[in-house]
Amino acid sequence: SKAGTLSLGTSRLRLAATAAAAAAALSSSRALATGASSGRQSRSAFRRLKAVMRDYKQLSKFRLSALVALTASAGFAAGSGETIDYEKLVWTSLGTLSAAACANSLNQLYEVANDARMARTCNRPLPAGRLGSRHALLFAVLSGVGGLWMLAEQTNPLTTALAAGNIGLYAGVYTPLKQLSVCNTWVGAVVGAIPPLMGWAAAAGE
């Protein structure tokens, strides 16, 4: 009788140990699955963020905007004389970059239909449908306001006025004139000449 009772107790202990092991294995499996799912979600979110940033880069024509900022920097260096205020140079470059991004974004908003018909431009964010018009307009407004605010706070009214005028000239005159007359190239020449003047005005104040 004692042997039977002992055997029954041992069997129960074994069953309990087996159940505990199974529960632990299930819990571990669930934890691994949750971790894997979380990892996939993180990678997916990162890929989406990367894609959005790439679309913003295309919308702003970042390389062209950076080149515009570089010409403003050259004008700043030329207008600085013997001593260059590097902090103001950085602010001037950033403000010019943002203003150029605004102008280029407005340009693409205006030319969605034309861009959709050309192989070179049909994959831009707007004609491809990756960004909506309101989204692009908001980006343009924020870039423009941010750039002009930086220039107003860190340089002077003349530099800010030149930047605002250049946004209007590029987006409001050069872009629509492209479809009407070769005279747009003359306007484009003026647009290209203004950033070095902005740099000079920021450095020299005149």
Short mmCIF file of C-alpha atoms in Angstrom, two decimals:
data_model
loop_
_atom_site.label_atom_id
_atom_site.label_comp_id
_atom_site.label_asym_id
_atom_site.label_seq_id
_atom_site.Cartn_x
_atom_site.Cartn_y
_atom_site.Cartn_z
CA SER A 1 0.00 0.00 0.00
CA LYS A 2 2.82 2.38 0.89
CA ALA A 3 4.60 1.47 -2.36
CA GLY A 4 1.44 2.22 -4.37
CA THR A 5 0.99 5.55 -2.67
CA LEU A 6 4.64 6.46 -3.33
CA SER A 7 4.32 5.44 -6.97
CA LEU A 8 1.17 7.55 -7.35
CA GLY A 9 2.90 10.56 -5.78
CA THR A 10 5.88 10.14 -8.10
CA SER A 11 3.58 9.97 -11.14
CA ARG A 12 1.85 13.16 -10.05
CA LEU A 13 5.18 14.92 -9.60
CA ARG A 14 6.25 13.81 -13.06
CA LEU A 15 2.99 15.06 -14.55
CA ALA A 16 3.36 18.40 -12.77
CA ALA A 17 6.96 18.74 -13.96
CA THR A 18 5.92 17.89 -17.53
CA ALA A 19 3.09 20.45 -17.40
CA ALA A 20 5.42 23.11 -16.01
CA ALA A 21 7.97 22.40 -18.73
CA ALA A 22 5.27 22.60 -21.41
CA ALA A 23 3.99 25.89 -20.01
CA ALA A 24 7.51 27.31 -19.91
CA ALA A 25 8.13 26.21 -23.51
CA LEU A 26 4.85 27.78 -24.63
CA SER A 27 5.65 31.02 -22.83
CA SER A 28 9.12 31.12 -24.37
CA SER A 29 7.66 30.45 -27.82
CA ARG A 30 5.18 33.26 -27.39
CA ALA A 31 7.91 35.62 -26.23
CA LEU A 32 10.04 34.76 -29.24
CA ALA A 33 7.08 35.26 -31.58
CA THR A 34 6.29 38.62 -29.96
CA GLY A 35 9.91 39.69 -30.23
CA ALA A 36 10.09 38.66 -33.89
CA SER A 37 6.84 40.50 -34.63
CA SER A 38 8.12 43.62 -32.85
CA GLY A 39 11.36 43.43 -34.81
CA ARG A 40 9.48 43.16 -38.10
CA GLN A 41 7.29 46.13 -37.17
CA SER A 42 10.36 48.22 -36.27
CA ARG A 43 12.06 47.37 -39.57
CA SER A 44 8.86 48.14 -41.47
CA ALA A 45 8.48 51.51 -39.72
CA PHE A 46 12.12 52.35 -40.48
CA ARG A 47 11.65 51.48 -44.16
CA ARG A 48 8.54 53.68 -44.34
CA LEU A 49 10.39 56.58 -42.70
CA LYS A 50 13.31 56.12 -45.09
CA ALA A 51 10.94 56.15 -48.08
CA VAL A 52 9.22 59.34 -46.88
CA MET A 53 12.57 61.07 -46.36
CA ARG A 54 13.63 60.02 -49.86
CA ASP A 55 10.41 61.54 -51.26
CA TYR A 56 11.05 64.80 -49.41
CA LYS A 57 14.57 64.82 -50.82
CA GLN A 58 13.19 64.45 -54.34
CA LEU A 59 10.45 67.01 -53.74
CA SER A 60 12.97 69.62 -52.61
CA LYS A 61 15.44 68.73 -55.41
CA PHE A 62 17.95 68.47 -52.62
CA ARG A 63 21.10 68.49 -54.77
CA LEU A 64 19.98 71.61 -56.61
CA SER A 65 18.97 73.26 -53.32
CA ALA A 66 22.36 72.39 -51.82
CA LEU A 67 24.09 73.91 -54.85
CA VAL A 68 22.06 77.11 -54.37
CA ALA A 69 23.12 77.19 -50.72
CA LEU A 70 26.75 76.69 -51.80
CA THR A 71 26.59 79.73 -54.12
CA ALA A 72 25.16 81.77 -51.23
CA SER A 73 28.07 80.60 -49.08
CA ALA A 74 30.50 81.74 -51.77
CA GLY A 75 28.84 85.16 -51.80
CA PHE A 76 29.07 85.29 -48.01
CA ALA A 77 32.79 84.53 -48.09
CA ALA A 78 33.35 87.18 -50.76
CA GLY A 79 31.45 89.80 -48.76
CA SER A 80 33.10 89.02 -45.43
CA GLY A 81 36.42 90.73 -45.98
CA GLU A 82 39.26 89.52 -43.77
CA THR A 83 37.14 87.80 -41.11
CA ILE A 84 34.36 85.28 -41.77
CA ASP A 85 31.56 84.88 -39.22
CA TYR A 86 31.18 81.11 -39.52
CA GLU A 87 28.08 80.91 -37.34
CA LYS A 88 26.27 83.42 -39.53
CA LEU A 89 27.59 81.57 -42.60
CA VAL A 90 25.95 78.35 -41.39
CA TRP A 91 22.63 80.10 -40.70
CA THR A 92 22.74 81.82 -44.09
CA SER A 93 23.37 78.50 -45.83
CA LEU A 94 20.59 76.70 -43.94
CA GLY A 95 18.10 79.51 -44.57
CA THR A 96 18.98 79.57 -48.26
CA LEU A 97 18.70 75.77 -48.47
CA SER A 98 15.21 75.86 -46.93
CA ALA A 99 14.08 78.69 -49.21
CA ALA A 100 15.36 76.82 -52.26
CA ALA A 101 13.57 73.65 -51.10
CA CYS A 102 10.35 75.67 -50.88
CA ALA A 103 10.76 77.06 -54.40
CA ASN A 104 11.56 73.64 -55.88
CA SER A 105 8.59 72.04 -54.13
CA LEU A 106 6.24 74.71 -55.48
CA ASN A 107 7.76 74.15 -58.92
CA GLN A 108 6.89 70.45 -58.78
CA LEU A 109 3.38 71.20 -57.52
CA TYR A 110 2.80 73.36 -60.58
CA GLU A 111 4.27 70.82 -63.01
CA VAL A 112 2.63 67.57 -61.84
CA ALA A 113 0.79 67.00 -65.14
CA ASN A 114 3.87 67.67 -67.25
CA ASP A 115 6.10 65.56 -65.02
CA ALA A 116 3.68 62.63 -65.31
CA ARG A 117 4.14 62.58 -69.11
CA MET A 118 7.95 62.45 -69.12
CA ALA A 119 10.01 59.36 -68.39
CA ARG A 120 12.66 61.44 -66.62
CA THR A 121 10.20 62.92 -64.11
CA CYS A 122 7.24 60.53 -63.93
CA ASN A 123 8.63 58.78 -60.85
CA ARG A 124 8.79 61.95 -58.77
CA PRO A 125 6.70 61.79 -55.55
CA LEU A 126 3.73 63.81 -56.87
CA PRO A 127 3.12 62.27 -60.31
CA ALA A 128 3.84 58.80 -58.89
CA GLY A 129 1.22 59.36 -56.18
CA ARG A 130 3.52 58.76 -53.22
CA LEU A 131 2.78 62.25 -51.88
CA GLY A 132 -0.43 64.25 -52.18
CA SER A 133 -0.66 67.87 -53.27
CA ARG A 134 -1.67 69.08 -49.80
CA HIS A 135 1.21 67.20 -48.25
CA ALA A 136 3.66 68.75 -50.71
CA LEU A 137 2.18 72.23 -50.23
CA LEU A 138 2.53 71.92 -46.46
CA PHE A 139 6.17 70.88 -46.88
CA ALA A 140 6.78 73.85 -49.19
CA VAL A 141 5.15 76.31 -46.79
CA LEU A 142 7.06 74.99 -43.78
CA SER A 143 10.35 75.05 -45.70
CA GLY A 144 9.74 78.59 -46.92
CA VAL A 145 8.62 79.97 -43.57
CA GLY A 146 11.46 78.20 -41.77
CA GLY A 147 14.07 79.45 -44.21
CA LEU A 148 12.85 83.04 -44.16
CA TRP A 149 12.61 82.97 -40.36
CA MET A 150 16.23 81.78 -40.08
CA LEU A 151 17.42 84.51 -42.42
CA ALA A 152 15.37 87.19 -40.65
CA GLU A 153 16.63 86.16 -37.22
CA GLN A 154 20.26 85.49 -38.07
CA THR A 155 21.08 87.87 -40.95
CA ASN A 156 19.20 91.03 -41.97
CA PRO A 157 16.02 92.24 -43.74
CA LEU A 158 17.76 92.65 -47.10
CA THR A 159 18.86 89.00 -47.23
CA THR A 160 15.39 87.89 -46.17
CA ALA A 161 13.74 90.05 -48.83
CA LEU A 162 16.04 88.66 -51.52
CA ALA A 163 15.16 85.11 -50.47
CA ALA A 164 11.41 85.80 -50.47
CA GLY A 165 11.66 87.53 -53.84
CA ASN A 166 13.58 84.62 -55.31
CA ILE A 167 10.96 82.11 -54.15
CA GLY A 168 8.29 84.21 -55.85
CA LEU A 169 10.38 84.72 -58.98
CA TYR A 170 11.18 81.02 -59.41
CA ALA A 171 7.81 79.56 -58.48
CA GLY A 172 5.59 82.36 -59.73
CA VAL A 173 7.34 83.58 -62.89
CA TYR A 174 10.02 81.16 -64.10
CA THR A 175 7.97 77.98 -63.67
CA PRO A 176 4.78 79.03 -65.54
CA LEU A 177 6.83 80.90 -68.17
CA LYS A 178 8.61 77.65 -69.11
CA GLN A 179 5.48 76.59 -71.02
CA LEU A 180 5.10 79.93 -72.80
CA SER A 181 8.40 81.46 -73.86
CA VAL A 182 12.16 80.97 -74.02
CA CYS A 183 12.34 84.20 -72.04
CA ASN A 184 12.08 81.99 -68.98
CA THR A 185 15.83 81.35 -69.35
CA TRP A 186 16.47 85.05 -68.67
CA VAL A 187 14.34 84.86 -65.55
CA GLY A 188 16.21 81.70 -64.58
CA ALA A 189 19.50 83.56 -64.91
CA VAL A 190 18.28 86.19 -62.45
CA VAL A 191 17.08 83.45 -60.08
CA GLY A 192 20.53 81.87 -60.19
CA ALA A 193 22.30 85.18 -59.59
CA ILE A 194 20.35 86.10 -56.45
CA PRO A 195 21.75 83.52 -53.95
CA PRO A 196 25.34 84.87 -54.15
CA LEU A 197 23.87 88.34 -53.56
CA MET A 198 22.04 86.95 -50.52
CA GLY A 199 25.33 85.65 -49.16
CA TRP A 200 27.04 88.98 -49.76
CA ALA A 201 24.17 90.90 -48.13
CA ALA A 202 24.20 88.57 -45.13
CA ALA A 203 27.91 89.12 -44.58
CA ALA A 204 28.24 92.81 -45.47
CA GLY A 205 24.78 94.02 -44.59
CA GLU A 206 24.33 95.73 -47.94
#
